[in-house]
């Protein structure tokens, strides 16, 4: 029975379970217990306060790392929010510019239709003639390549 207790390290002993030695922080803790000490030839030592201090130090280091990650995520989120606001403003300006362009094009189309009505049906023949000439030049250009 004593051999079984001596061979199995304590479940609270992180170095025996994970193969690493916890770092010391120098803090005191109300926790107690025994710790497996590999340097003392497989014997138990009443080192619970020191072990609890080590665990608290590791927790403080992990907490500092998490705090840094949360701050980084907060900064990224703020940056995303600023980018969204700027993009919204730019899209609003683009929407205004497209509306103005649409108004200009609709006015131009309306004036062109008025001109076409005054000219009669001749403008349609001019457009058909220009399309045929353009097509002819494209065919000639294609065969010359």
Coordinates of N, CA and C in Angstrom, one line a residue:
X1 N 0.8 -1.2 0.0 CA 0.0 0.0 0.0 C 0.9 1.3 0.0
X2 N 1.9 1.2 0.8 CA 2.8 2.4 0.8 C 3.6 2.6 -0.5
X3 N 3.8 1.5 -1.2 CA 4.5 1.6 -2.5 C 3.6 2.2 -3.5
X4 N 2.3 1.9 -3.5 CA 1.3 2.4 -4.4 C 1.2 3.9 -4.2
X5 N 1.1 4.3 -2.9 CA 1.0 5.8 -2.6 C 2.2 6.5 -3.0
X6 N 3.4 5.9 -2.9 CA 4.6 6.5 -3.2 C 4.8 6.6 -4.7
X7 N 4.3 5.6 -5.5 CA 4.6 5.6 -6.9 C 3.7 6.6 -7.7
X8 N 2.4 6.8 -7.2 CA 1.5 7.6 -7.9 C 1.6 9.0 -7.4
X9 N 1.9 10.0 -8.2 CA 2.0 11.4 -7.8 C 0.6 11.9 -7.5
X10 N 0.6 13.0 -6.7 CA -0.6 13.6 -6.4 C -1.3 14.2 -7.6
X11 N -2.6 14.2 -7.6 CA -3.3 14.8 -8.8 C -3.1 16.3 -8.9
X12 N -2.8 16.9 -7.8 CA -2.5 18.4 -7.8 C -1.1 18.7 -8.3
X13 N -0.3 17.7 -8.5 CA 1.1 17.9 -8.9 C 1.1 18.1 -10.4
X14 N 1.2 19.3 -10.9 CA 1.2 19.6 -12.3 C 2.4 19.1 -13.0
X15 N 3.6 19.2 -12.3 CA 4.8 18.8 -13.0 C 4.9 17.4 -13.3
X16 N 4.3 16.5 -12.4 CA 4.3 15.1 -12.7 C 3.3 14.7 -13.8
X17 N 2.2 15.4 -13.8 CA 1.2 15.1 -14.8 C 1.5 15.6 -16.2
X18 N 2.1 16.9 -16.3 CA 2.3 17.5 -17.5 C 3.8 17.5 -17.9
X19 N 4.7 17.2 -17.0 CA 6.1 17.1 -17.4 C 6.7 18.5 -17.3
X20 N 6.1 19.5 -16.7 CA 6.7 20.8 -16.5 C 6.7 21.2 -15.1
X21 N 7.6 22.1 -14.7 CA 7.7 22.6 -13.3 C 7.0 23.9 -13.3
X22 N 6.0 24.1 -12.4 CA 5.3 25.4 -12.2 C 6.3 26.4 -11.8
X23 N 6.1 27.7 -12.2 CA 7.0 28.8 -11.8 C 6.5 29.3 -10.5
X24 N 7.4 29.9 -9.7 CA 7.1 30.4 -8.4 C 6.7 31.8 -8.5
X25 N 5.7 32.2 -7.7 CA 5.3 33.6 -7.7 C 5.5 34.3 -6.4
X26 N 5.8 33.6 -5.3 CA 6.0 34.3 -4.1 C 4.8 34.7 -3.3
X27 N 3.6 34.3 -3.8 CA 2.4 34.7 -3.1 C 2.0 33.7 -2.1
X28 N 1.3 34.1 -1.1 CA 0.8 33.1 -0.1 C -0.6 32.7 -0.4
X29 N -1.0 31.5 0.0 CA -2.3 31.0 -0.3 C -2.9 30.2 0.9
X30 N -4.2 30.2 1.1 CA -4.8 29.4 2.2 C -4.8 27.9 1.9
X31 N -4.5 27.5 0.6 CA -4.6 26.1 0.3 C -3.4 25.3 0.8
X32 N -3.6 24.1 1.1 CA -2.5 23.3 1.6 C -2.5 21.9 0.9
X33 N -1.7 21.0 1.4 CA -1.6 19.7 0.8 C -0.2 19.3 0.6
X34 N 0.0 18.1 -0.1 CA 1.3 17.6 -0.3 C 1.6 17.6 -1.8
X35 N 2.8 17.7 -2.1 CA 3.3 17.7 -3.5 C 4.3 16.7 -3.7
X36 N 4.3 16.1 -4.9 CA 5.3 15.2 -5.3 C 6.5 16.0 -5.8
X37 N 7.7 15.8 -5.2 CA 8.9 16.5 -5.6 C 9.8 15.5 -6.2
X38 N 10.0 15.6 -7.6 CA 10.9 14.7 -8.2 C 12.3 14.7 -7.8
X39 N 12.8 15.8 -7.3 CA 14.2 15.9 -6.9 C 14.5 15.3 -5.6
X40 N 13.5 14.9 -4.9 CA 13.7 14.3 -3.5 C 13.5 12.8 -3.6
X41 N 13.9 12.1 -4.6 CA 13.9 10.7 -4.8 C 12.6 10.1 -4.5
X42 N 11.5 10.5 -5.2 CA 10.2 9.9 -5.1 C 9.6 10.0 -3.7
X43 N 9.8 11.0 -3.0 CA 9.2 11.1 -1.7 C 8.3 12.3 -1.6
X44 N 7.3 12.3 -0.8 CA 6.4 13.4 -0.6 C 6.9 14.4 0.4
X45 N 6.7 15.7 0.1 CA 7.1 16.7 1.0 C 5.8 17.6 1.3
X46 N 5.7 18.1 2.5 CA 4.6 19.0 2.8 C 4.9 20.4 2.2
X47 N 4.7 20.5 0.9 CA 5.0 21.7 0.2 C 3.8 22.4 -0.4
X48 N 2.6 22.2 0.2 CA 1.4 22.7 -0.4 C 1.3 24.2 -0.6
X49 N 1.8 24.9 0.4 CA 1.7 26.4 0.2 C 2.5 26.9 -0.9
X50 N 3.7 26.3 -1.1 CA 4.5 26.7 -2.2 C 3.9 26.3 -3.6
X51 N 3.2 25.1 -3.6 CA 2.6 24.7 -4.8 C 1.4 25.6 -5.1
X52 N 0.6 25.9 -4.1 CA -0.5 26.8 -4.3 C -0.1 28.2 -4.8
X53 N 1.1 28.6 -4.3 CA 1.6 29.9 -4.8 C 2.0 29.8 -6.2
X54 N 2.6 28.7 -6.6 CA 3.0 28.4 -8.0 C 1.8 28.4 -8.9
X55 N 0.7 27.8 -8.5 CA -0.5 27.7 -9.2 C -1.1 29.1 -9.4
X56 N -1.1 29.9 -8.3 CA -1.7 31.3 -8.4 C -0.8 32.1 -9.3
X57 N 0.5 31.9 -9.3 CA 1.4 32.6 -10.2 C 1.0 32.3 -11.6
X58 N 0.8 31.0 -11.9 CA 0.5 30.6 -13.3 C -0.9 31.2 -13.6
X59 N -1.8 31.2 -12.7 CA -3.1 31.8 -13.0 C -3.0 33.3 -13.3
X60 N -2.1 34.0 -12.5 CA -1.9 35.4 -12.8 C -1.3 35.6 -14.1
X61 N -0.4 34.8 -14.5 CA 0.2 34.9 -15.9 C -0.8 34.6 -17.0
X62 N -1.6 33.6 -16.7 CA -2.7 33.3 -17.7 C -3.7 34.4 -17.8
X63 N -4.0 35.0 -16.6 CA -5.0 36.1 -16.6 C -4.4 37.3 -17.3
X64 N -3.1 37.6 -17.1 CA -2.5 38.7 -17.8 C -2.5 38.5 -19.4
X65 N -2.2 37.2 -19.8 CA -2.3 36.9 -21.2 C -3.7 37.1 -21.8
X66 N -4.7 36.6 -21.0 CA -6.1 36.8 -21.4 C -6.5 38.3 -21.5
X67 N -6.0 39.0 -20.5 CA -6.3 40.5 -20.5 C -5.7 41.1 -21.7
X68 N -4.5 40.7 -22.1 CA -3.9 41.3 -23.3 C -4.7 40.9 -24.6
X69 N -5.2 39.7 -24.6 CA -5.9 39.2 -25.8 C -7.3 39.9 -25.9
X70 N -7.9 40.2 -24.7 CA -9.2 40.9 -24.7 C -9.0 42.3 -25.1
X71 N -7.9 42.9 -24.7 CA -7.6 44.3 -25.1 C -7.3 44.4 -26.6
X72 N -6.6 43.4 -27.2 CA -6.4 43.3 -28.6 C -7.7 43.1 -29.4
X73 N -8.6 42.3 -28.9 CA -9.9 42.1 -29.5 C -10.7 43.4 -29.4
X74 N -10.6 44.1 -28.3 CA -11.4 45.3 -28.2 C -10.9 46.3 -29.2
X75 N -9.5 46.4 -29.3 CA -8.9 47.4 -30.3 C -9.4 47.0 -31.7
X76 N -9.4 45.7 -32.0 CA -9.8 45.3 -33.4 C -11.3 45.6 -33.6
X77 N -12.1 45.4 -32.6 CA -13.5 45.7 -32.7 C -13.7 47.2 -32.9
X78 N -13.0 48.0 -32.2 CA -13.1 49.5 -32.3 C -12.7 49.9 -33.7
X79 N -11.6 49.3 -34.2 CA -11.1 49.6 -35.6 C -12.2 49.2 -36.6
X80 N -12.8 48.0 -36.4 CA -13.9 47.6 -37.4 C -15.0 48.6 -37.3
X81 N -15.4 49.0 -36.2 CA -16.5 50.0 -36.0 C -16.2 51.3 -36.8
X82 N -15.0 51.8 -36.6 CA -14.5 53.0 -37.3 C -14.6 52.8 -38.8
X83 N -14.1 51.7 -39.2 CA -14.1 51.4 -40.7 C -15.5 51.3 -41.2
X84 N -16.4 50.7 -40.5 CA -17.8 50.6 -40.9 C -18.4 52.0 -41.0
X85 N -18.1 52.9 -40.0 CA -18.7 54.3 -40.1 C -18.1 55.0 -41.3
X86 N -16.8 54.9 -41.5 CA -16.2 55.6 -42.7 C -16.8 55.0 -44.0
X87 N -17.0 53.7 -44.1 CA -17.5 53.1 -45.3 C -19.0 53.6 -45.5
X88 N -19.7 53.7 -44.4 CA -21.1 54.1 -44.6 C -21.2 55.6 -45.1
X89 N -20.3 56.4 -44.7 CA -20.2 57.8 -45.2 C -19.8 57.8 -46.6
X90 N -18.8 57.0 -47.0 CA -18.4 56.9 -48.4 C -19.5 56.4 -49.3
X91 N -20.2 55.4 -48.8 CA -21.4 54.8 -49.6 C -22.5 55.8 -49.7
X92 N -22.7 56.6 -48.7 CA -23.7 57.7 -48.8 C -23.4 58.7 -49.9
X93 N -22.1 59.1 -49.9 CA -21.6 60.0 -50.9 C -21.7 59.4 -52.3
X94 N -21.4 58.1 -52.4 CA -21.5 57.5 -53.8 C -22.9 57.4 -54.2
X95 N -23.8 57.1 -53.3 CA -25.2 57.0 -53.6 C -25.7 58.4 -54.1
X96 N -25.3 59.5 -53.5 CA -25.7 60.8 -53.9 C -25.1 61.1 -55.3
X97 N -23.9 60.7 -55.6 CA -23.3 60.9 -56.9 C -24.0 60.1 -57.9
X98 N -24.4 58.8 -57.6 CA -25.1 58.0 -58.6 C -26.5 58.6 -58.9
X99 N -27.1 59.1 -57.9 CA -28.4 59.8 -58.1 C -28.3 61.0 -59.0
X100 N -27.3 61.8 -58.8 CA -27.1 62.9 -59.6 C -26.8 62.5 -61.1
X101 N -26.0 61.5 -61.2 CA -25.6 61.0 -62.5 C -26.9 60.4 -63.2
X102 N -27.7 59.7 -62.5 CA -29.0 59.2 -63.0 C -29.9 60.3 -63.5
X103 N -30.0 61.4 -62.7 CA -30.8 62.5 -63.1 C -30.2 63.2 -64.4
X104 N -28.9 63.3 -64.5 CA -28.3 63.9 -65.7 C -28.6 63.0 -66.9
X105 N -28.4 61.7 -66.7 CA -28.7 60.8 -67.9 C -30.2 60.8 -68.3
X106 N -31.0 60.8 -67.3 CA -32.5 60.8 -67.7 C -32.8 62.1 -68.4
X107 N -32.2 63.2 -68.0 CA -32.5 64.5 -68.7 C -31.9 64.5 -70.1
X108 N -30.7 63.9 -70.2 CA -30.1 63.8 -71.6 C -31.0 62.9 -72.5
X109 N -31.5 61.8 -71.9 CA -32.3 60.9 -72.7 C -33.6 61.6 -73.1
X110 N -34.2 62.3 -72.2 CA -35.4 63.1 -72.5 C -35.2 64.1 -73.6
X111 N -34.1 64.8 -73.5 CA -33.8 65.8 -74.6 C -33.5 65.1 -75.9
X112 N -32.9 64.0 -75.9 CA -32.6 63.2 -77.1 C -34.0 62.7 -77.7
X113 N -34.9 62.3 -76.9 CA -36.2 61.9 -77.4 C -37.0 63.0 -78.0
X114 N -36.9 64.2 -77.3 CA -37.5 65.4 -77.9 C -37.0 65.8 -79.2
X115 N -35.6 65.7 -79.4 CA -35.0 66.0 -80.6 C -35.4 65.0 -81.7
X116 N -35.5 63.7 -81.3 CA -35.9 62.7 -82.3 C -37.3 62.9 -82.8
X117 N -38.2 63.3 -81.9 CA -39.6 63.6 -82.3 C -39.7 64.7 -83.2
X118 N -38.8 65.8 -83.0 CA -38.8 66.9 -84.0 C -38.2 66.5 -85.3
X119 N -37.2 65.7 -85.3 CA -36.6 65.3 -86.5 C -37.4 64.3 -87.4
X120 N -38.3 63.6 -86.8 CA -39.0 62.6 -87.5 C -38.3 61.3 -87.3
X121 N -38.4 60.5 -88.4 CA -37.8 59.1 -88.3 C -36.4 59.1 -88.9
X122 N -35.9 60.2 -89.3 CA -34.5 60.2 -90.0 C -33.4 59.8 -89.0
X123 N -33.5 60.1 -87.7 CA -32.5 59.8 -86.8 C -32.3 58.3 -86.7
X124 N -33.4 57.5 -86.8 CA -33.3 56.1 -86.7 C -32.5 55.6 -87.9
X125 N -32.7 56.1 -89.1 CA -31.9 55.7 -90.3 C -30.5 56.0 -90.1
X126 N -30.2 57.2 -89.5 CA -28.8 57.6 -89.3 C -28.1 56.6 -88.3
X127 N -28.8 56.2 -87.3 CA -28.2 55.2 -86.3 C -28.0 53.9 -87.0
X128 N -29.0 53.4 -87.8 CA -28.8 52.1 -88.5 C -27.6 52.2 -89.4
X129 N -27.5 53.3 -90.2 CA -26.4 53.5 -91.1 C -25.1 53.5 -90.3
X130 N -24.9 54.2 -89.2 CA -23.7 54.2 -88.4 C -23.4 52.8 -87.9
X131 N -24.4 52.0 -87.5 CA -24.2 50.6 -87.0 C -23.6 49.8 -88.1
X132 N -24.2 49.9 -89.3 CA -23.7 49.1 -90.4 C -22.3 49.5 -90.8
X133 N -21.9 50.8 -90.8 CA -20.6 51.2 -91.1 C -19.6 50.7 -90.0
X134 N -20.0 50.8 -88.8 CA -19.1 50.3 -87.7 C -18.9 48.8 -87.8
X135 N -20.0 48.1 -88.1 CA -19.9 46.6 -88.3 C -18.9 46.3 -89.5
X136 N -19.1 47.0 -90.6 CA -18.2 46.8 -91.8 C -16.7 47.0 -91.4
X137 N -16.4 48.1 -90.7 CA -15.0 48.3 -90.3 C -14.5 47.3 -89.3
X138 N -15.4 46.8 -88.5 CA -14.9 45.7 -87.6 C -14.6 44.4 -88.3
X139 N -15.4 44.1 -89.3 CA -15.2 42.9 -90.1 C -13.9 43.0 -90.9
X140 N -13.7 44.2 -91.5 CA -12.5 44.4 -92.3 C -11.3 44.3 -91.3
X141 N -11.3 44.9 -90.2 CA -10.2 44.8 -89.2 C -10.0 43.4 -88.8
X142 N -11.1 42.6 -88.6 CA -10.9 41.2 -88.2 C -10.2 40.4 -89.2
X143 N -10.5 40.6 -90.5 CA -9.9 39.7 -91.5 C -8.4 40.2 -91.8
X144 N -8.1 41.4 -91.5 CA -6.7 41.9 -91.8 C -5.7 41.4 -90.7
X145 N -6.2 41.0 -89.6 CA -5.3 40.6 -88.5 C -4.5 39.4 -88.9

